[in-house]
mmCIF file of C-alpha atoms in Angstrom:
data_model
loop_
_atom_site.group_PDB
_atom_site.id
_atom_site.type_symbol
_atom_site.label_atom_id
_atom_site.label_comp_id
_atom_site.label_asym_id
_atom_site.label_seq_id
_atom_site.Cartn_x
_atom_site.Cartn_y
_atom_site.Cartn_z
ATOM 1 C CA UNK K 552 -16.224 181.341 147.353
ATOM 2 C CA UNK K 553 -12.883 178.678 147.370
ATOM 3 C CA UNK K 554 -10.149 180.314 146.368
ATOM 4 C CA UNK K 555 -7.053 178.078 145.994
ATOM 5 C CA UNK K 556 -3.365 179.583 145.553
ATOM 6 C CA UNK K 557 -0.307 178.125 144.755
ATOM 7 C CA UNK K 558 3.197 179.184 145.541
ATOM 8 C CA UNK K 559 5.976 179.655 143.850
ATOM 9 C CA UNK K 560 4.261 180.168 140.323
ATOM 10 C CA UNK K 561 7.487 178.449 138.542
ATOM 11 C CA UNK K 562 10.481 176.539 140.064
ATOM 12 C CA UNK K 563 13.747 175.031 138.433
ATOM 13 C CA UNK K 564 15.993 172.953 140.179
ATOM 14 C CA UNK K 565 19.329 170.823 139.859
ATOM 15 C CA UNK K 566 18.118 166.792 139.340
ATOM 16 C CA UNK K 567 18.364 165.129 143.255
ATOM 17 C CA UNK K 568 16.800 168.464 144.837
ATOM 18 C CA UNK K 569 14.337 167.656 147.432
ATOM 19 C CA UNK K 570 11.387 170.157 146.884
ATOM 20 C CA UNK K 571 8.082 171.680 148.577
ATOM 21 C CA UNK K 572 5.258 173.098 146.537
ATOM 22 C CA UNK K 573 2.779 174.943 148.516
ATOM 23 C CA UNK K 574 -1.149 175.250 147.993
ATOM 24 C CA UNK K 575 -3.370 177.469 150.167
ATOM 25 C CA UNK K 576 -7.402 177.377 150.843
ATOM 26 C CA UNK K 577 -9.381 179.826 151.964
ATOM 27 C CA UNK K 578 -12.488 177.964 152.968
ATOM 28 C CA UNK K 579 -10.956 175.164 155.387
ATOM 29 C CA UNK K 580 -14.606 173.112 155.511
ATOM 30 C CA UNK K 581 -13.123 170.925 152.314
ATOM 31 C CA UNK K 582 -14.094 167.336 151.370
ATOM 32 C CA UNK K 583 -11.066 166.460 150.269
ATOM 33 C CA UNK K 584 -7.503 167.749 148.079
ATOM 34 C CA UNK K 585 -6.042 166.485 145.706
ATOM 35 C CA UNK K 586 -1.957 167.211 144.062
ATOM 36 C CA UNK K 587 -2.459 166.434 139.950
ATOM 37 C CA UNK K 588 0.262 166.486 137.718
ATOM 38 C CA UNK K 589 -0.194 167.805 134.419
ATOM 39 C CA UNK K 590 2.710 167.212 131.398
ATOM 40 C CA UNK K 591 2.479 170.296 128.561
ATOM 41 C CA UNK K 592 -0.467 169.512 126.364
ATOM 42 C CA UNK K 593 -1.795 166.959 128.017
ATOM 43 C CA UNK K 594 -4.647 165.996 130.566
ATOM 44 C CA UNK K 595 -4.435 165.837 134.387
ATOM 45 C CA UNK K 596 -2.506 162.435 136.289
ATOM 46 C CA UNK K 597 -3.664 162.329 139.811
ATOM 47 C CA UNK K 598 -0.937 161.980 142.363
ATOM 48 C CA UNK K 599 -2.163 162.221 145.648
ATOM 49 C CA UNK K 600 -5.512 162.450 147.236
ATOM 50 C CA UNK K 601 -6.256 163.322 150.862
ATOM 51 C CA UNK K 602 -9.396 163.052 152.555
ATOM 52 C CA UNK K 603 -10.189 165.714 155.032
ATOM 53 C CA UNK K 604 -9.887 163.587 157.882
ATOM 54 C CA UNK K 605 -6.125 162.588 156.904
ATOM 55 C CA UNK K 606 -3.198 164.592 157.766
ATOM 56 C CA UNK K 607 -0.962 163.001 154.680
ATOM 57 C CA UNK K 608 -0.437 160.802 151.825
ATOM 58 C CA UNK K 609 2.453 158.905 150.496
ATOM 59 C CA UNK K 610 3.623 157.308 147.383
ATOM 60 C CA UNK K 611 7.092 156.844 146.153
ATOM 61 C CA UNK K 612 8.771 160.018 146.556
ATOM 62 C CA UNK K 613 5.738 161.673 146.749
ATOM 63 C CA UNK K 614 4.156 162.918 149.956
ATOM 64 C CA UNK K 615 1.321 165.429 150.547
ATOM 65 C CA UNK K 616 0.636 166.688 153.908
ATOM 66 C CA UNK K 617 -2.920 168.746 154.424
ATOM 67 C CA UNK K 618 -3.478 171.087 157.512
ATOM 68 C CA UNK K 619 -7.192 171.628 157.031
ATOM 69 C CA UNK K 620 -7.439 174.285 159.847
ATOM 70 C CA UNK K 621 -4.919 176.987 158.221
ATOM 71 C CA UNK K 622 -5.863 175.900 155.066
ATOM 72 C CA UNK K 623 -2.414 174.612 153.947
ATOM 73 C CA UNK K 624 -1.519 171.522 151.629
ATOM 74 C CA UNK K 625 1.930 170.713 150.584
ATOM 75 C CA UNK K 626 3.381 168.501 148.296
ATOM 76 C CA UNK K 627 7.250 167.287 148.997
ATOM 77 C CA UNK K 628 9.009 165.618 146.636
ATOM 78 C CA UNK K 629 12.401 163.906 147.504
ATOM 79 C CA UNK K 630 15.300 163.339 144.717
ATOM 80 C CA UNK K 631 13.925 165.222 141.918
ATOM 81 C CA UNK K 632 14.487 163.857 138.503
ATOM 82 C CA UNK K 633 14.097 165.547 134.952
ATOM 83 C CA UNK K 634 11.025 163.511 134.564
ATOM 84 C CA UNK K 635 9.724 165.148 137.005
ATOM 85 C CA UNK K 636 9.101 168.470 135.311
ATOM 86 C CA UNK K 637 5.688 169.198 134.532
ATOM 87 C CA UNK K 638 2.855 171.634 136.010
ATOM 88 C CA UNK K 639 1.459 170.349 139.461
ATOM 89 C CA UNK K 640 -1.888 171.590 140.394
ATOM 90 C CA UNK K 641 -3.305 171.044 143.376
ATOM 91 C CA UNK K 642 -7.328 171.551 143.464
ATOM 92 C CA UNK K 643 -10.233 171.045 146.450
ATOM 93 C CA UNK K 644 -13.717 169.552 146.570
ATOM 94 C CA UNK K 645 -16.154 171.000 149.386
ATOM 95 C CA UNK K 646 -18.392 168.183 149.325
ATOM 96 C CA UNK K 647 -18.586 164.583 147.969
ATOM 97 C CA UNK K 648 -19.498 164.661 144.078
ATOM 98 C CA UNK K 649 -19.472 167.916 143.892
ATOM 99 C CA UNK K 650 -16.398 170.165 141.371
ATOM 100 C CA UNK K 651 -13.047 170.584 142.398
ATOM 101 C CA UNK K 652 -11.374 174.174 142.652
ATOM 102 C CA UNK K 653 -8.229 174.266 141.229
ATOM 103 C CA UNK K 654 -5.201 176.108 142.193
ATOM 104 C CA UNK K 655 -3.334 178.276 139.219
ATOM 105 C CA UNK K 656 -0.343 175.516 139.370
ATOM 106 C CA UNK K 657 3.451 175.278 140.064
ATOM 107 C CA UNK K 658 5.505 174.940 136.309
ATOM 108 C CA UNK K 659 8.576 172.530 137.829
ATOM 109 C CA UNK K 660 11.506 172.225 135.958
ATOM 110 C CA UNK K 661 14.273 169.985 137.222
ATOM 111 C CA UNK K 662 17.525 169.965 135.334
ATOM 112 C CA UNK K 663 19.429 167.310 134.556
ATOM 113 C CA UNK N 539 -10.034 150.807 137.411
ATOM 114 C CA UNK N 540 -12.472 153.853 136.542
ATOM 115 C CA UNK N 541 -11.666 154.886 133.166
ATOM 116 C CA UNK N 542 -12.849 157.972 130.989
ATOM 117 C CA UNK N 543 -13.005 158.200 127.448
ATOM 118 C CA UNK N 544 -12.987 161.348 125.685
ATOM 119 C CA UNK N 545 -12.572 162.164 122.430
ATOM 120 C CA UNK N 546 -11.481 164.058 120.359
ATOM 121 C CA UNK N 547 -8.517 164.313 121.282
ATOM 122 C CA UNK N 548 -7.332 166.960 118.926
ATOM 123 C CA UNK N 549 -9.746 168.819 116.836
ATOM 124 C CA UNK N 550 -9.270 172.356 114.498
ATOM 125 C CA UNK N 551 -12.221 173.586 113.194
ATOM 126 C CA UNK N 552 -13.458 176.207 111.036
ATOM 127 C CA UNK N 553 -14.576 179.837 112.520
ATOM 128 C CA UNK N 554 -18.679 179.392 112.773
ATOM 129 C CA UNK N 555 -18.704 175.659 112.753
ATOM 130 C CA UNK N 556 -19.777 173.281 115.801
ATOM 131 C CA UNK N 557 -17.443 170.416 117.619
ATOM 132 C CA UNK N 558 -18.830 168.252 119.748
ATOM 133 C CA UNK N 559 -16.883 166.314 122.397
ATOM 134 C CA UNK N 560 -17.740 162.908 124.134
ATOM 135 C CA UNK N 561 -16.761 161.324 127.147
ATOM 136 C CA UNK N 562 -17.431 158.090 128.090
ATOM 137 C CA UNK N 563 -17.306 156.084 131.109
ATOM 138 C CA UNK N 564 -16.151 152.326 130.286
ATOM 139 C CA UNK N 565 -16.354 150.807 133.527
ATOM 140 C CA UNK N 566 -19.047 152.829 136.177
ATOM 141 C CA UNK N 567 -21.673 155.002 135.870
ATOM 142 C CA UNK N 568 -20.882 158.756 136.168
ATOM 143 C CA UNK N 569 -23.928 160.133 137.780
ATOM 144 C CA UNK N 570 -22.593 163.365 137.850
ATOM 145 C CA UNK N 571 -20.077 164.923 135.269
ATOM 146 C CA UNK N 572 -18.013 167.871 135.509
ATOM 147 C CA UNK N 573 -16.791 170.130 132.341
ATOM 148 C CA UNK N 574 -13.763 172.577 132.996
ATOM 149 C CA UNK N 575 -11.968 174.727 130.306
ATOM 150 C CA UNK N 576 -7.766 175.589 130.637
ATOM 151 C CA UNK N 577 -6.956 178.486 128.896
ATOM 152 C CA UNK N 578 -3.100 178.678 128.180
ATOM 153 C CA UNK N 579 -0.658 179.031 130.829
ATOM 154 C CA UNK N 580 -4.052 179.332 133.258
ATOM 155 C CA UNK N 581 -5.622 176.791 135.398
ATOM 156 C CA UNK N 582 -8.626 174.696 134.661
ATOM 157 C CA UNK N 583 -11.946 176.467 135.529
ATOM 158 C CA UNK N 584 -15.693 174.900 135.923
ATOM 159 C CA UNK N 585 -17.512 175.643 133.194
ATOM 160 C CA UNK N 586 -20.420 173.057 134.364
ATOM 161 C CA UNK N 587 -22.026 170.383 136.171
ATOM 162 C CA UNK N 588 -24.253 168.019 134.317
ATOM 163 C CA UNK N 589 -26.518 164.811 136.275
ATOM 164 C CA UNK N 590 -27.655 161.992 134.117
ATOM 165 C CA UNK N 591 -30.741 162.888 132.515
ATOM 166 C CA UNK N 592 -31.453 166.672 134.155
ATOM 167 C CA UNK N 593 -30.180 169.911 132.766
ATOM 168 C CA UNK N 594 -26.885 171.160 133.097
ATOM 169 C CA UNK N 595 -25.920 174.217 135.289
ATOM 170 C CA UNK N 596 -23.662 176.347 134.356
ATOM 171 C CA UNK N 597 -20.934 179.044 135.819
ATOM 172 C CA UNK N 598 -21.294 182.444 135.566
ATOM 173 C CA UNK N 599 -20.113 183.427 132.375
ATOM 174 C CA UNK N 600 -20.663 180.346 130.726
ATOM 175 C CA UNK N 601 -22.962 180.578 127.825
ATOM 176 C CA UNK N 602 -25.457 177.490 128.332
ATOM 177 C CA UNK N 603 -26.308 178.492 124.133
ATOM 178 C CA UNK N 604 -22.962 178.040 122.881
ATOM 179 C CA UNK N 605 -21.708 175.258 125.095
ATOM 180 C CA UNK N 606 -24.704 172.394 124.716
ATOM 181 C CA UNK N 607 -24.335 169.452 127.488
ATOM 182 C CA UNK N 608 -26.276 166.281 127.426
ATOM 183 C CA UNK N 609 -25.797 164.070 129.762
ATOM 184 C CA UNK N 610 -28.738 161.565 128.649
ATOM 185 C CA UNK N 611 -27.208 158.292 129.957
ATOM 186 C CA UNK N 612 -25.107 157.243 132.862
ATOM 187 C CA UNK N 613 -22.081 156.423 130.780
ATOM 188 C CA UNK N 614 -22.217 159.040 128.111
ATOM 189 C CA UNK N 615 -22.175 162.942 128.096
ATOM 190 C CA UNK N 616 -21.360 165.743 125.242
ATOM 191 C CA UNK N 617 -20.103 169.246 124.824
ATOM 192 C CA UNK N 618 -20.989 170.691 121.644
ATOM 193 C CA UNK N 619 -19.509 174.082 121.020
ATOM 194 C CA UNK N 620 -21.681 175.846 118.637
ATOM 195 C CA UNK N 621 -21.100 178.557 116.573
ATOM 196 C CA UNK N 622 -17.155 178.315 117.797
ATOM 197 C CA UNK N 623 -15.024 181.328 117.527
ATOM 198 C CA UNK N 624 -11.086 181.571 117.883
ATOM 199 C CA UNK N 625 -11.546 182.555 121.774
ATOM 200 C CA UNK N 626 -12.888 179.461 122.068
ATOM 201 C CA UNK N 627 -9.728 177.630 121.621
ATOM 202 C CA UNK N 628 -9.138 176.127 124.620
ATOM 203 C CA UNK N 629 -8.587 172.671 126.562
ATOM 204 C CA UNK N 630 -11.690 171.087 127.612
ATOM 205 C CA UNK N 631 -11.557 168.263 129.992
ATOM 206 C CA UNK N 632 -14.279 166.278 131.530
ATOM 207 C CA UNK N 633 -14.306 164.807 135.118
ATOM 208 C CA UNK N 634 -17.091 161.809 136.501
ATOM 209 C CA UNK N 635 -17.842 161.493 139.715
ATOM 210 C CA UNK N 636 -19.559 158.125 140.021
ATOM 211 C CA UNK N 637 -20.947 155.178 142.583
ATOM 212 C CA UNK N 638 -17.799 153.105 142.586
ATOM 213 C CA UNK N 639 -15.754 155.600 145.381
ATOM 214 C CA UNK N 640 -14.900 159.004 146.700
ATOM 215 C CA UNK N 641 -12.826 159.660 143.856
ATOM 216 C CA UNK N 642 -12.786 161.402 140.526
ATOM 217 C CA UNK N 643 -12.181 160.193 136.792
ATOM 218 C CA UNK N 644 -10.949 162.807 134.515
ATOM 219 C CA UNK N 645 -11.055 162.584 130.675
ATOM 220 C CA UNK N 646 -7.635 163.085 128.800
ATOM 221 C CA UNK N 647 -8.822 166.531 127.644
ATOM 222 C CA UNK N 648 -9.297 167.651 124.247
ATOM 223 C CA UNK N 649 -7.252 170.060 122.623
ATOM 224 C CA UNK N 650 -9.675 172.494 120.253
ATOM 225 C CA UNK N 651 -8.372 175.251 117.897
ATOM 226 C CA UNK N 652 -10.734 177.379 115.894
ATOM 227 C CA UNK N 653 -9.324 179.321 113.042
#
């Protein structure tokens, strides 16, 4: 059974920080991964999705880099900004149309 | 681009009563749809997969009784929680996977309280 971690469980930072969140696997054989951010109350915005046969994805400050074989994802984002505080959850498919597994989520808070 | 509608958006309802929630697809057809539940402060977990115009499966520990899903058209499905009790109070989102690409439309959730 996919199991997907995510590490650390909470994170607050100074505004301009450049920060890593980590997400872990443990069945590498995925379709794809994708980073979602997700504001309190609200419903998931998708930020980055990476097909199994990329190694990363970019946009803006966002980039997500996926190591299929160890089962490692991460998701760097450069020059933090207070908007930038939300949950991020990063989550898995193991085949096309089928569910995605999602990962517990990182709570970011960036101070301003 | 792929959009979902779901609705409500917000809904409180009384202890023993039903709620149903819809999602819509406005712009493909979702041949497959996918319901998940977020508890608070707790990630969102499957609670089941429903095809256009076959039964729904559901996860272990999911009652199929108490959560009805049709899915009897490609751009329409339903979650009716019957019977609803206060554990049920909960974020529901919905999530289409369709023809139009590899990707995945989620629903902007609905928030449900039962007192």
């Amino acid at each position: 059974k996919q199991e997907v971690t995510q590490i650390p469980a909470a994170l607050s930072v100074p505004e301009g920080e450049n920060l890593v969140l980590n997400c872990s696997f443990t069945d590498s054989a995925i379709y794809n991964l994708q980073w979602f951010r997700q504001d309190p109350g609200k419903g998931l915005t998708s930020l980055l999705l990476i097909q199994s046969s990329q190694r990363e994805q970019t946009s803006g400050r966002l980039n997500a880099s996926l190591d299929k074989s160890s089962g490692r994802s991460t998701l760097y984002i450069a020059a933090s900004q207070p908007g930038d505080s939300a949950t991020y959850l990063c989550a898995v498919t193991l085949d096309y149309g089928q569910n995605f597994v999602f990962g517990p989520g990182t709570r970011l808070s960036v101070l301003p | 681009g792929a959009v979902v509608s779901q609705h409500p958006s917000r809904v409180i309802c009384k202890s023993g009563t039903s709620v149903k929630i819809e999602c819509r697809s406005l712009d493909f057809q979702a041949t497959t749809m996918f319901w998940y539940r977020q508890f608070p402060k707790q990630s969102l977990m499957l609670m089941a997969t429903s095809n256009e115009g076959s039964k729904a499966t559901y996860e272990q520990g999911v009652e199929k009784d108490k959560f009805l899903i049709n899915h009897a058209s490609l751009t329409l499905s339903t979650l009716t929680v019957t019977s609803a009790h206060p554990e049920d109070s909960s974020f529901y989102i919905c999530s289409a996977h369709g023809t139009f690409n590899y990707g995945y439309t989620f629903g902007s959730g609905t928030r449900l309280t039962v007192v």
